[in-house]
């Protein structure tokens, strides 16, 4: 298949790209490198020993996007491109609506212009907001608590309306829980700019000595040990869910929302202990106030992913921590200083 990846140079995009190439698909990556580096793509080239197209561009540039898409003629689009920092989205909501929502509309228009009617979209469990039940299924009400989450909800609805208006359209909205971990080789992984917002990269950097201590946000949640509970899903499992979603979109019409999570909850303290096992190092931490906007727990009911996509998570928490540590210790500064020319020959 010919697959067009917006945001394909990012954390989840680069891992999905590797799996797609490994499965023999032809890929075009379209990314503005706002939160990623060409070095990640160079690493994917050497890892997979295959080449693919890369176009530096913004999803808000409609004519450019349509031109690239018409030339590539994709069978399907996987739409990762977007801004994803919750705190930043509250400070700069219009940037988020413009980049994520307007960008997605422009993308759908470009797909129409190129005659491509299949899309897999990176949504998030954040669309559910405050959970009303222990494990969230897709029928849980949507009530995101921040502008980032609202962009995901609005895009889901826009894609749903687009699919409803086009009888030949197929859309899969993948609601990711907490992606973490890295490729087993340690050649690609998560490379956040500045201070990581997310737990797993922060803990990795503490283990590596790049940061002194972890702040655990909240020790009085109604969970086993008082710390927040999440559903961590290995990024390679997540990548495989995208491939299953494309296969589904090839065979079905309409629009489906599907959770992508392991289906089991891990508390922040449990995550810290798992990292200590994986690294053999102590992770110093302080328990501090809750982070505004955090929910106590967020765990997937992944039954629909199993039923519709035949997908379940294969990797567990220890695999996640081991692979994250492998990436972190082999690349203490992420892709910083990696020369895409020297490091990217197939
Ligand atoms: P990422 O920032 O590593 O990747 C996003 C990519 O999109 C980057 O390469 C960035 O340069 C690119 N991009 C951003 N705006 C763009 C634009 N206007 N035009 C072209 N490219 C643009 O993030 P990620 O963790 O790989 O996330 C991928 C997608 O999954 C995002 O949409 C994110 O919201 C969603 N998601 C991520 C998580 C998570 O925890 N990582 C959880 C749920 C959903
Ligand atoms: N967390 C934490 N310290 C950090 C980052 C995150 O205690 O430095 C907690 C956070 O409060 C939440 C969990 O880890 O309970 C997962 O947070 P993350 O930002 O990784 O993902 P979210 O579920 O918020 O999207």
CSV table of C-alpha atoms and ligand atoms in Angstrom, one decimal:
chain,number,residue,atom,x,y,z
A,1,UNK,CA,0.0,0.0,0.0
A,2,UNK,CA,1.0,3.6,-0.4
A,3,UNK,CA,0.7,5.4,2.9
A,4,UNK,CA,1.0,9.1,3.5
A,5,UNK,CA,2.1,10.1,7.0
A,6,UNK,CA,1.6,13.6,8.3
A,7,UNK,CA,3.9,14.1,11.3
A,8,UNK,CA,5.8,11.0,10.4
A,9,UNK,CA,9.1,12.3,11.8
A,10,UNK,CA,7.7,12.5,15.4
A,11,UNK,CA,7.8,10.0,18.2
A,12,UNK,CA,4.8,7.8,17.2
A,13,UNK,CA,5.2,8.6,13.5
A,14,UNK,CA,8.8,7.4,13.3
A,15,UNK,CA,8.0,4.1,15.0
A,16,UNK,CA,4.9,3.5,12.8
A,17,UNK,CA,7.0,4.4,9.7
A,18,UNK,CA,9.5,1.7,10.7
A,19,UNK,CA,6.8,-0.9,11.0
A,20,UNK,CA,5.2,0.1,7.7
A,21,UNK,CA,8.5,-0.1,5.8
A,22,UNK,CA,9.2,-3.5,7.5
A,23,UNK,CA,5.8,-4.7,6.1
A,24,UNK,CA,6.8,-3.6,2.6
A,25,UNK,CA,4.5,-0.5,2.3
A,26,UNK,CA,5.6,2.6,0.3
A,27,UNK,CA,5.5,5.7,2.4
A,28,UNK,CA,5.6,9.5,2.1
A,29,UNK,CA,6.3,11.5,5.2
A,30,UNK,CA,5.0,15.1,5.4
A,31,UNK,CA,6.3,17.0,8.4
A,32,UNK,CA,7.2,20.6,9.2
A,33,UNK,CA,9.7,19.4,11.9
A,34,UNK,CA,8.1,21.7,14.4
A,35,UNK,CA,8.7,19.1,17.1
A,36,UNK,CA,11.0,16.6,15.4
A,37,UNK,CA,14.2,16.3,13.5
A,38,UNK,CA,15.3,14.9,10.1
A,39,UNK,CA,17.8,12.7,12.0
A,40,UNK,CA,14.9,10.5,13.2
A,41,UNK,CA,14.0,9.8,9.6
A,42,UNK,CA,17.7,9.1,8.8
A,43,UNK,CA,17.8,6.6,11.6
A,44,UNK,CA,14.6,4.9,10.2
A,45,UNK,CA,16.3,4.6,6.8
A,46,UNK,CA,19.3,2.7,8.2
A,47,UNK,CA,17.1,0.6,10.5
A,48,UNK,CA,14.7,-0.5,7.8
A,49,UNK,CA,17.2,-0.5,5.0
A,50,UNK,CA,14.6,1.1,2.8
A,51,UNK,CA,14.0,4.5,1.4
A,52,UNK,CA,10.9,6.6,1.5
A,53,UNK,CA,9.8,10.1,0.4
A,54,UNK,CA,10.1,13.0,2.8
A,55,UNK,CA,8.5,16.4,2.2
A,56,UNK,CA,9.1,19.3,4.6
A,57,UNK,CA,5.8,21.1,4.7
A,58,UNK,CA,3.0,22.2,7.0
A,59,UNK,CA,-0.5,20.7,6.9
A,60,UNK,CA,-2.0,24.2,6.9
A,61,UNK,CA,-0.4,24.8,3.4
A,62,UNK,CA,-3.3,23.4,1.4
A,63,UNK,CA,-2.0,23.8,-2.1
A,64,UNK,CA,1.3,22.3,-1.3
A,65,UNK,CA,-0.2,19.4,0.6
A,66,UNK,CA,-2.7,18.7,-2.2
A,67,UNK,CA,0.2,18.9,-4.8
A,68,UNK,CA,2.3,16.4,-2.9
A,69,UNK,CA,-0.6,14.1,-2.3
A,70,UNK,CA,-1.7,14.2,-5.9
A,71,UNK,CA,1.8,13.2,-6.9
A,72,UNK,CA,2.1,10.4,-4.3
A,73,UNK,CA,-1.4,9.0,-4.8
A,74,UNK,CA,-1.8,7.5,-1.4
A,75,UNK,CA,-4.2,4.6,-0.6
A,76,UNK,CA,-4.4,5.9,3.0
A,77,UNK,CA,-3.3,8.7,5.2
A,78,UNK,CA,-2.2,8.4,8.8
A,79,UNK,CA,-2.6,11.8,10.4
A,80,UNK,CA,-0.1,12.2,13.3
A,81,UNK,CA,0.7,15.9,12.7
A,82,UNK,CA,-0.3,18.2,15.6
A,83,UNK,CA,0.7,20.0,18.7
A,84,UNK,CA,0.3,18.0,21.8
A,85,UNK,CA,1.4,19.8,25.0
A,86,UNK,CA,-1.6,20.2,27.3
A,87,UNK,CA,-0.3,23.2,29.3
A,88,UNK,CA,0.8,25.0,26.2
A,89,UNK,CA,-2.6,24.5,24.7
A,90,UNK,CA,-4.2,26.3,27.6
A,91,UNK,CA,-1.7,29.2,27.2
A,92,UNK,CA,-2.0,29.4,23.4
A,93,UNK,CA,-5.4,27.9,22.5
A,94,UNK,CA,-5.7,29.6,19.1
A,95,UNK,CA,-2.3,28.1,18.0
A,96,UNK,CA,-3.7,24.7,18.9
A,97,UNK,CA,-7.0,25.2,17.1
A,98,UNK,CA,-5.2,26.6,14.0
A,99,UNK,CA,-2.6,23.9,13.8
A,100,UNK,CA,-4.6,20.9,14.8
A,101,UNK,CA,-8.2,21.7,13.7
A,102,UNK,CA,-7.6,24.0,10.8
A,103,UNK,CA,-4.7,21.8,9.7
A,104,UNK,CA,-6.9,18.7,9.7
A,105,UNK,CA,-9.6,20.4,7.6
A,106,UNK,CA,-6.9,21.4,5.1
A,107,UNK,CA,-5.7,17.8,5.1
A,108,UNK,CA,-9.2,16.4,4.4
A,109,UNK,CA,-9.6,18.9,1.5
A,110,UNK,CA,-6.2,17.9,0.1
A,111,UNK,CA,-7.3,14.2,0.4
A,112,UNK,CA,-10.5,15.0,-1.5
A,113,UNK,CA,-8.4,16.8,-4.2
A,114,UNK,CA,-6.2,13.7,-4.5
A,115,UNK,CA,-9.0,11.2,-4.4
A,116,UNK,CA,-7.9,9.6,-1.2
A,117,UNK,CA,-10.7,8.6,1.2
A,118,UNK,CA,-9.0,6.6,3.9
A,119,UNK,CA,-7.7,8.2,7.1
A,120,UNK,CA,-6.4,6.9,10.4
A,121,UNK,CA,-6.3,9.7,13.0
A,122,UNK,CA,-4.2,10.1,16.1
A,123,UNK,CA,-6.8,10.9,18.8
A,124,UNK,CA,-6.3,10.6,22.5
A,125,UNK,CA,-8.0,9.2,25.6
A,126,UNK,CA,-8.0,12.8,26.8
A,127,UNK,CA,-11.2,13.2,24.8
A,128,UNK,CA,-13.0,11.3,27.6
A,129,UNK,CA,-12.1,13.8,30.4
A,130,UNK,CA,-12.9,12.8,33.9
A,131,UNK,CA,-13.6,9.1,33.9
A,132,UNK,CA,-17.0,7.8,35.1
A,133,UNK,CA,-15.9,4.2,35.2
A,134,UNK,CA,-12.8,2.1,35.9
A,135,UNK,CA,-12.1,1.1,32.3
A,136,UNK,CA,-13.1,3.5,29.6
A,137,UNK,CA,-14.9,2.2,26.5
A,138,UNK,CA,-15.6,4.2,23.4
A,139,UNK,CA,-19.2,5.0,24.5
A,140,UNK,CA,-18.0,6.9,27.5
A,141,UNK,CA,-19.1,10.6,27.1
A,142,UNK,CA,-16.6,13.0,25.6
A,143,UNK,CA,-15.7,15.9,27.8
A,144,UNK,CA,-12.1,17.0,27.4
A,145,UNK,CA,-10.8,19.3,30.0
A,146,UNK,CA,-8.3,21.4,28.1
A,147,UNK,CA,-7.9,23.0,24.6
A,148,UNK,CA,-5.6,20.2,23.4
A,149,UNK,CA,-8.2,17.6,24.2
A,150,UNK,CA,-10.9,19.7,22.6
A,151,UNK,CA,-8.9,19.9,19.3
A,152,UNK,CA,-9.0,16.1,19.3
A,153,UNK,CA,-12.7,16.0,20.0
A,154,UNK,CA,-13.5,18.5,17.3
A,155,UNK,CA,-11.2,16.8,14.7
A,156,UNK,CA,-12.9,13.5,15.5
A,157,UNK,CA,-16.3,15.1,14.8
A,158,UNK,CA,-15.1,16.8,11.6
A,159,UNK,CA,-13.7,13.5,10.3
A,160,UNK,CA,-16.9,11.8,11.2
A,161,UNK,CA,-18.9,14.4,9.3
A,162,UNK,CA,-16.5,14.1,6.3
A,163,UNK,CA,-16.9,10.3,6.3
A,164,UNK,CA,-20.7,10.7,6.6
A,165,UNK,CA,-20.8,12.9,3.6
A,166,UNK,CA,-18.7,10.6,1.4
A,167,UNK,CA,-20.1,7.1,0.9
A,168,UNK,CA,-16.6,5.8,-0.1
A,169,UNK,CA,-14.8,7.2,2.9
A,170,UNK,CA,-13.3,5.2,5.7
A,171,UNK,CA,-11.9,6.7,8.9
A,172,UNK,CA,-10.5,5.2,12.0
A,173,UNK,CA,-10.0,7.4,15.1
A,174,UNK,CA,-7.4,5.8,17.3
A,175,UNK,CA,-7.7,7.0,20.9
A,176,UNK,CA,-4.3,6.4,22.3
A,177,UNK,CA,-3.9,6.0,26.1
A,178,UNK,CA,-0.3,6.6,27.3
A,179,UNK,CA,2.3,5.7,24.6
A,180,UNK,CA,5.8,4.9,26.0
A,181,UNK,CA,8.9,3.0,25.2
A,182,UNK,CA,11.1,2.9,22.1
A,183,UNK,CA,12.3,0.7,19.3
A,184,UNK,CA,14.2,-2.4,20.6
A,185,UNK,CA,17.4,-1.3,18.8
A,186,UNK,CA,17.5,2.0,20.7
A,187,UNK,CA,18.0,3.8,17.4
A,188,UNK,CA,14.7,5.7,17.5
A,189,UNK,CA,12.7,6.9,20.5
A,190,UNK,CA,11.0,9.8,22.2
A,191,UNK,CA,13.0,13.0,22.0
A,192,UNK,CA,11.1,15.8,23.8
A,193,UNK,CA,12.3,19.3,23.4
A,194,UNK,CA,13.2,21.0,26.7
A,195,UNK,CA,11.7,19.7,29.9
A,196,UNK,CA,9.5,16.6,29.2
A,197,UNK,CA,5.8,17.0,30.1
A,198,UNK,CA,5.2,13.2,30.1
A,199,UNK,CA,6.1,10.8,32.8
A,200,UNK,CA,8.1,8.2,31.0
A,201,UNK,CA,10.7,10.5,29.3
A,202,UNK,CA,11.0,12.5,32.5
A,203,UNK,CA,11.8,9.3,34.5
A,204,UNK,CA,14.3,8.2,31.8
A,205,UNK,CA,16.1,11.5,32.1
A,206,UNK,CA,16.2,11.2,35.9
A,207,UNK,CA,17.7,7.7,35.6
A,208,UNK,CA,20.3,9.1,33.2
A,209,UNK,CA,21.2,11.8,35.6
A,210,UNK,CA,20.0,14.6,33.2
A,211,UNK,CA,17.5,15.7,35.9
A,212,UNK,CA,17.8,15.4,39.6
A,213,UNK,CA,14.5,14.3,40.8
A,214,UNK,CA,11.0,13.4,39.6
A,215,UNK,CA,8.1,15.4,40.9
A,216,UNK,CA,5.1,13.1,41.3
A,217,UNK,CA,2.0,15.2,40.8
A,218,UNK,CA,-0.4,14.1,43.6
A,219,UNK,CA,-0.2,11.5,46.2
A,220,UNK,CA,-3.9,11.6,47.4
A,221,UNK,CA,-5.8,10.2,44.4
A,222,UNK,CA,-8.3,7.4,45.0
A,223,UNK,CA,-5.9,4.8,43.6
A,224,UNK,CA,-3.9,1.8,45.1
A,225,UNK,CA,-1.1,4.0,46.3
A,226,UNK,CA,-2.5,7.5,45.9
A,227,UNK,CA,-0.6,8.4,42.7
A,228,UNK,CA,-2.3,8.8,39.3
A,229,UNK,CA,-3.1,5.6,37.3
A,230,UNK,CA,-2.6,5.3,33.6
A,231,UNK,CA,-2.6,2.7,30.8
A,232,UNK,CA,0.8,2.6,29.2
A,233,UNK,CA,1.0,1.2,25.7
A,234,UNK,CA,4.3,0.3,24.1
A,235,UNK,CA,4.9,2.5,21.0
A,236,UNK,CA,5.6,-0.5,18.8
A,237,UNK,CA,2.2,-2.0,19.9
A,238,UNK,CA,0.7,1.4,19.0
A,239,UNK,CA,2.5,1.3,15.6
A,240,UNK,CA,1.0,-2.1,14.9
A,241,UNK,CA,-2.5,-0.8,15.8
A,242,UNK,CA,-2.1,1.8,13.0
A,243,UNK,CA,-1.3,-1.0,10.5
A,244,UNK,CA,-4.3,-3.0,11.6
A,245,UNK,CA,-6.4,0.2,11.3
A,246,UNK,CA,-5.2,0.8,7.7
A,247,UNK,CA,-6.2,-2.8,6.9
A,248,UNK,CA,-9.5,-2.2,8.5
A,249,UNK,CA,-10.0,1.0,6.5
A,250,UNK,CA,-9.2,-0.8,3.3
A,251,UNK,CA,-12.0,-3.3,3.9
A,252,UNK,CA,-14.7,-1.2,5.6
A,253,UNK,CA,-16.5,2.2,5.1
A,254,UNK,CA,-17.6,4.7,7.7
A,255,UNK,CA,-16.0,6.1,10.8
A,256,UNK,CA,-15.0,4.2,14.0
A,257,UNK,CA,-13.4,5.4,17.2
A,258,UNK,CA,-11.2,2.7,18.8
A,259,UNK,CA,-9.2,2.8,22.1
A,260,UNK,CA,-5.6,1.8,21.9
A,261,UNK,CA,-4.4,0.8,25.4
A,262,UNK,CA,-3.1,-2.3,27.2
A,263,UNK,CA,-6.3,-2.5,29.3
A,264,UNK,CA,-4.4,-2.5,32.6
A,265,UNK,CA,-3.6,0.4,34.9
A,266,UNK,CA,-0.2,1.3,36.3
A,267,UNK,CA,0.3,4.0,38.9
A,268,UNK,CA,3.0,6.6,38.8
A,269,UNK,CA,4.8,4.9,41.7
A,270,UNK,CA,4.5,1.5,40.0
A,271,UNK,CA,6.1,3.1,36.9
A,272,UNK,CA,8.9,4.5,39.0
A,273,UNK,CA,9.6,1.0,40.5
A,274,UNK,CA,9.5,-0.6,37.0
A,275,UNK,CA,12.1,1.9,35.8
A,276,UNK,CA,14.3,1.2,38.8
A,277,UNK,CA,14.2,-2.5,37.9
A,278,UNK,CA,15.0,-1.8,34.2
A,279,UNK,CA,17.8,0.6,34.9
A,280,UNK,CA,19.2,-0.8,38.1
A,281,UNK,CA,19.3,2.8,39.3
A,282,UNK,CA,17.3,4.6,42.0
A,283,UNK,CA,14.8,7.2,40.8
A,284,UNK,CA,14.6,10.0,43.5
A,285,UNK,CA,11.2,11.6,43.7
A,286,UNK,CA,9.1,14.0,45.7
A,287,UNK,CA,5.4,13.9,45.9
A,288,UNK,CA,4.0,17.3,45.2
A,289,UNK,CA,0.6,18.9,44.5
A,290,UNK,CA,-1.6,17.6,41.8
A,291,UNK,CA,-1.1,18.9,38.3
A,292,UNK,CA,-4.1,21.0,37.3
A,293,UNK,CA,-6.3,19.2,34.8
A,294,UNK,CA,-5.0,15.6,35.5
A,295,UNK,CA,-7.6,12.9,36.0
A,296,UNK,CA,-7.1,10.4,38.8
A,297,UNK,CA,-7.1,7.3,36.5
A,298,UNK,CA,-7.4,6.6,32.8
A,299,UNK,CA,-7.4,2.9,31.7
A,300,UNK,CA,-8.7,1.6,28.4
A,301,UNK,CA,-11.3,-1.1,27.8
A,302,UNK,CA,-9.5,-2.3,24.6
A,303,UNK,CA,-12.2,-4.9,23.6
A,304,UNK,CA,-13.2,-2.9,20.5
A,305,UNK,CA,-9.6,-2.9,19.2
A,306,UNK,CA,-9.5,-6.7,19.6
A,307,UNK,CA,-12.9,-7.1,17.9
A,308,UNK,CA,-12.5,-4.7,15.0
A,309,UNK,CA,-8.8,-4.7,14.4
A,310,UNK,CA,-7.7,-8.0,15.9
A,311,UNK,CA,-5.2,-6.0,17.9
A,312,UNK,CA,-4.0,-6.4,21.5
A,313,UNK,CA,-1.0,-5.1,23.3
A,314,UNK,CA,1.9,-7.6,23.2
A,315,UNK,CA,4.4,-5.8,25.3
A,316,UNK,CA,4.2,-5.1,29.1
A,317,UNK,CA,5.5,-2.5,31.5
A,318,UNK,CA,9.0,-4.0,31.8
A,319,UNK,CA,9.4,-4.1,28.0
A,320,UNK,CA,8.4,-0.4,27.9
A,321,UNK,CA,10.9,0.6,30.6
A,322,UNK,CA,13.7,-1.5,29.2
A,323,UNK,CA,13.3,-0.2,25.7
A,324,UNK,CA,12.9,3.4,26.9
A,325,UNK,CA,16.1,3.0,28.9
A,326,UNK,CA,18.0,1.5,26.0
A,327,UNK,CA,17.1,4.5,23.8
A,328,UNK,CA,17.9,7.0,26.6
A,329,UNK,CA,21.3,5.4,27.5
A,330,UNK,CA,22.4,5.0,23.9
A,331,UNK,CA,21.3,8.6,23.0
A,332,UNK,CA,21.7,10.7,26.1
A,333,UNK,CA,20.9,13.8,24.1
A,334,UNK,CA,18.3,12.3,21.9
A,335,UNK,CA,18.9,13.2,18.2
A,336,UNK,CA,20.9,16.3,19.1
A,337,UNK,CA,24.1,16.3,17.2
A,338,UNK,CA,23.1,13.3,15.0
A,339,UNK,CA,24.1,14.1,11.4
A,340,UNK,CA,21.3,13.0,9.1
A,341,UNK,CA,23.7,12.7,6.2
A,342,UNK,CA,26.3,10.6,7.9
A,343,UNK,CA,23.8,8.6,10.0
A,344,UNK,CA,21.1,8.0,7.4
A,345,UNK,CA,22.5,5.8,4.6
A,346,UNK,CA,20.4,2.7,4.0
B,1,LIG,P1,5.3,14.4,18.1
B,1,LIG,O1,5.3,15.9,18.4
B,1,LIG,O2,6.6,13.7,18.3
B,1,LIG,O3,4.9,14.2,16.5
B,1,LIG,C1,4.1,15.1,15.9
B,1,LIG,C2,4.7,15.5,14.5
B,1,LIG,O4,3.9,16.4,13.8
B,1,LIG,C3,6.1,16.2,14.7
B,1,LIG,O5,7.0,15.6,13.9
B,1,LIG,C4,5.8,17.6,14.3
B,1,LIG,O6,6.9,18.2,13.7
B,1,LIG,C5,4.7,17.4,13.3
B,1,LIG,N1,3.8,18.6,13.1
B,1,LIG,C6,3.2,19.3,14.1
B,1,LIG,N2,2.5,20.3,13.5
B,1,LIG,C7,2.6,20.1,12.2
B,1,LIG,C8,2.1,20.8,11.1
B,1,LIG,N3,1.3,21.9,11.2
B,1,LIG,N4,2.4,20.4,9.8
B,1,LIG,C9,3.2,19.3,9.6
B,1,LIG,N5,3.7,18.6,10.7
B,1,LIG,C10,3.4,19.0,11.9
B,1,LIG,O7,4.1,13.7,18.8
B,1,LIG,P2,3.7,12.2,19.0
B,1,LIG,O8,3.9,11.9,20.4
B,1,LIG,O9,4.4,11.4,18.0
B,1,LIG,O10,2.2,12.3,18.7
B,1,LIG,C11,1.6,12.1,17.4
B,1,LIG,C12,0.2,12.3,17.4
B,1,LIG,O11,-0.4,11.5,18.4
B,1,LIG,C13,-0.2,13.8,17.8
B,1,LIG,O12,-1.3,14.2,17.0
B,1,LIG,C14,-0.6,13.7,19.3
B,1,LIG,O13,-1.5,14.7,19.6
B,1,LIG,C15,-1.2,12.3,19.3
B,1,LIG,N6,-1.2,11.7,20.6
B,1,LIG,C16,0.1,11.6,21.3
B,1,LIG,C17,0.1,11.0,22.6
B,1,LIG,C18,1.4,10.9,23.3
B,1,LIG,O14,1.4,10.7,24.5
B,1,LIG,N7,2.5,10.9,22.7
B,1,LIG,C19,-1.1,10.6,23.2
B,1,LIG,C20,-2.3,10.7,22.5
B,1,LIG,C21,-2.3,11.3,21.2
B,2,LIG,N1,3.3,12.7,36.1
B,2,LIG,C1,4.1,13.0,37.2
B,2,LIG,N2,5.3,13.7,37.0
B,2,LIG,C2,5.7,14.1,35.8
B,2,LIG,C3,4.9,13.8,34.7
B,2,LIG,C4,3.7,13.1,34.9
B,2,LIG,O1,3.7,12.6,38.3
B,2,LIG,O2,6.8,14.8,35.7
B,2,LIG,C5,2.1,12.0,36.3
B,2,LIG,C6,0.8,12.7,35.9
B,2,LIG,O3,0.3,13.5,36.9
B,2,LIG,C7,-0.1,11.6,35.5
B,2,LIG,C8,0.8,10.5,34.9
B,2,LIG,O4,2.1,10.8,35.4
B,2,LIG,O5,-0.7,11.0,36.7
B,2,LIG,C9,0.9,10.5,33.4
B,2,LIG,O6,1.1,11.8,33.0
B,2,LIG,P1,1.6,12.1,31.5
B,2,LIG,O7,1.8,13.6,31.3
B,2,LIG,O8,2.7,11.2,31.1
B,2,LIG,O9,0.3,11.6,30.6
B,2,LIG,P2,-1.2,12.1,30.6
B,2,LIG,O10,-2.0,10.9,31.1
B,2,LIG,O11,-1.3,13.3,31.5
B,2,LIG,O12,-1.5,12.4,29.2
